[in-house]
């Protein structure tokens, strides 16, 4: 590859075609950090309104460090992968306590912060601090596996290492911020997963896969394991005060610290054991009424099949922090996973 010609073609295209995005307005490392964490596994169009609301609410590292975790999760509600938000806040707290609120500008300190992997580290160092460090995510792997015609599985660590090594020679030392963003933009707009737009591609002349007619065969990627399906009955349990029973999920694992309506696993319990299960877990006698509907929620490794039921109880419960009855307004204040947010419509109806 003629590296300087490649950089020139890529950067010229980028400067003419880049999208106006709110985190590109300045080179504030905190904003770049927030945007990069939000953009993991999530599309740009989805992220924009979340990013704007988040920065309005938590405009500085100090503001985020001081915020209640529940408020941060509420601002993240609907974006998914909630550990990203928790790790971000923990790392920002460390930045405030150890570095006076200034996001570190070196690989070692930045890489030691929780939730900052090589990709985010590269993005912050290059975009905010203009350092020639690669920022390699799945999109960049796809683009470079085609450009350099790499026949290795891109999900393997050694392939990532190989691309990292090659990229350290290819990245522009004059304008690494634009270079990394240009590659990301190329992956998002032109060199897309299923049908790369080679005919209009600004770096087509440098692309090995295109010159061999192999752009659609690459990248090579091992098939992800099939997700495990699990079935639950979810109960919207209403008391006499028109409040609903909700509980806070564990502080570790999937959807940690988010709130939910009680979920009864159906594999071990058939429907007529659901009331008994609720009594055992919450000490409440409930009566199961009509079924509201069905919902499916797909995570990376698991699929929830949710049957949503209405239920009532005449009883009250011992006060606990993590299991409460809440009226409609109180429900809306708390962070819920998307699937449980969708169930709110049965309550509003
Ligand atoms: Fe991707 Fe095609 Fe451009 Fe190569 S020519 S980088 S395969 S869009």
mmCIF file of N, CA and C and ligand atoms in Angstrom, residues 143 146-147 186 190-192 196-198 201-204 207 209-210 215, ligand 1:
data_model
loop_
_atom_site.group_PDB
_atom_site.id
_atom_site.type_symbol
_atom_site.label_atom_id
_atom_site.label_comp_id
_atom_site.label_asym_id
_atom_site.label_seq_id
_atom_site.Cartn_x
_atom_site.Cartn_y
_atom_site.Cartn_z
ATOM 1 N N UNK A 143 -12.992 -3.129 7.882
ATOM 2 C CA UNK A 143 -12.420 -2.301 6.818
ATOM 3 C C UNK A 143 -10.987 -2.750 6.503
ATOM 4 N N UNK A 146 -10.457 -6.059 4.732
ATOM 5 C CA UNK A 146 -10.648 -5.943 3.286
ATOM 6 C C UNK A 146 -9.504 -5.184 2.619
ATOM 7 N N UNK A 147 -9.165 -4.039 3.192
ATOM 8 C CA UNK A 147 -8.099 -3.234 2.572
ATOM 9 C C UNK A 147 -6.797 -4.022 2.435
ATOM 10 N N UNK A 186 -15.749 5.636 7.185
ATOM 11 C CA UNK A 186 -15.722 4.790 5.986
ATOM 12 C C UNK A 186 -16.464 3.478 6.261
ATOM 13 N N UNK A 190 -19.521 3.532 3.870
ATOM 14 C CA UNK A 190 -19.131 2.955 2.568
ATOM 15 C C UNK A 190 -18.796 1.460 2.686
ATOM 16 N N UNK A 191 -17.832 1.142 3.517
ATOM 17 C CA UNK A 191 -17.361 -0.244 3.602
ATOM 18 C C UNK A 191 -18.226 -0.987 4.631
ATOM 19 N N UNK A 192 -19.508 -1.071 4.325
ATOM 20 C CA UNK A 192 -20.501 -1.590 5.273
ATOM 21 C C UNK A 192 -20.463 -3.124 5.304
ATOM 22 N N UNK A 196 -20.525 -3.692 0.654
ATOM 23 C CA UNK A 196 -19.598 -2.562 0.599
ATOM 24 C C UNK A 196 -19.757 -1.775 -0.709
ATOM 25 N N UNK A 197 -19.763 -0.442 -0.570
ATOM 26 C CA UNK A 197 -19.963 0.404 -1.757
ATOM 27 C C UNK A 197 -18.662 0.677 -2.475
ATOM 28 N N UNK A 198 -18.040 -0.381 -2.993
ATOM 29 C CA UNK A 198 -16.691 -0.248 -3.568
ATOM 30 C C UNK A 198 -16.631 0.735 -4.736
ATOM 31 N N UNK A 201 -16.048 4.067 -3.432
ATOM 32 C CA UNK A 201 -15.143 4.109 -2.275
ATOM 33 C C UNK A 201 -13.918 4.994 -2.559
ATOM 34 N N UNK A 202 -13.604 5.910 -1.658
ATOM 35 C CA UNK A 202 -12.478 6.827 -1.884
ATOM 36 C C UNK A 202 -11.113 6.149 -1.831
ATOM 37 N N UNK A 203 -11.051 4.938 -1.235
ATOM 38 C CA UNK A 203 -9.750 4.273 -1.147
ATOM 39 C C UNK A 203 -9.729 2.966 -1.956
ATOM 40 N N UNK A 204 -10.631 2.909 -2.914
ATOM 41 C CA UNK A 204 -10.719 1.694 -3.740
ATOM 42 C C UNK A 204 -9.376 1.343 -4.382
ATOM 43 N N UNK A 207 -7.245 -0.897 -2.220
ATOM 44 C CA UNK A 207 -7.891 -2.019 -1.538
ATOM 45 C C UNK A 207 -7.551 -3.366 -2.188
ATOM 46 N N UNK A 209 -8.652 -6.403 -1.286
ATOM 47 C CA UNK A 209 -9.819 -7.279 -1.474
ATOM 48 C C UNK A 209 -10.557 -6.897 -2.750
ATOM 49 N N UNK A 210 -10.726 -5.583 -2.987
ATOM 50 C CA UNK A 210 -11.425 -5.157 -4.196
ATOM 51 C C UNK A 210 -10.657 -5.585 -5.437
ATOM 52 N N UNK A 215 -14.110 -8.657 -1.872
ATOM 53 C CA UNK A 215 -14.624 -7.774 -0.804
ATOM 54 C C UNK A 215 -15.827 -8.367 -0.070
HETATM 55 FE FE1 LIG B 1 -14.278 -1.550 1.465
HETATM 56 FE FE2 LIG B 1 -14.760 -1.858 -1.136
HETATM 57 FE FE3 LIG B 1 -13.562 0.342 -0.252
HETATM 58 FE FE4 LIG B 1 -12.290 -1.956 -0.237
HETATM 59 S S1 LIG B 1 -13.005 -0.840 -2.033
HETATM 60 S S2 LIG B 1 -12.322 -0.476 1.416
HETATM 61 S S3 LIG B 1 -13.938 -3.391 0.227
HETATM 62 S S4 LIG B 1 -15.658 -0.325 0.185
#
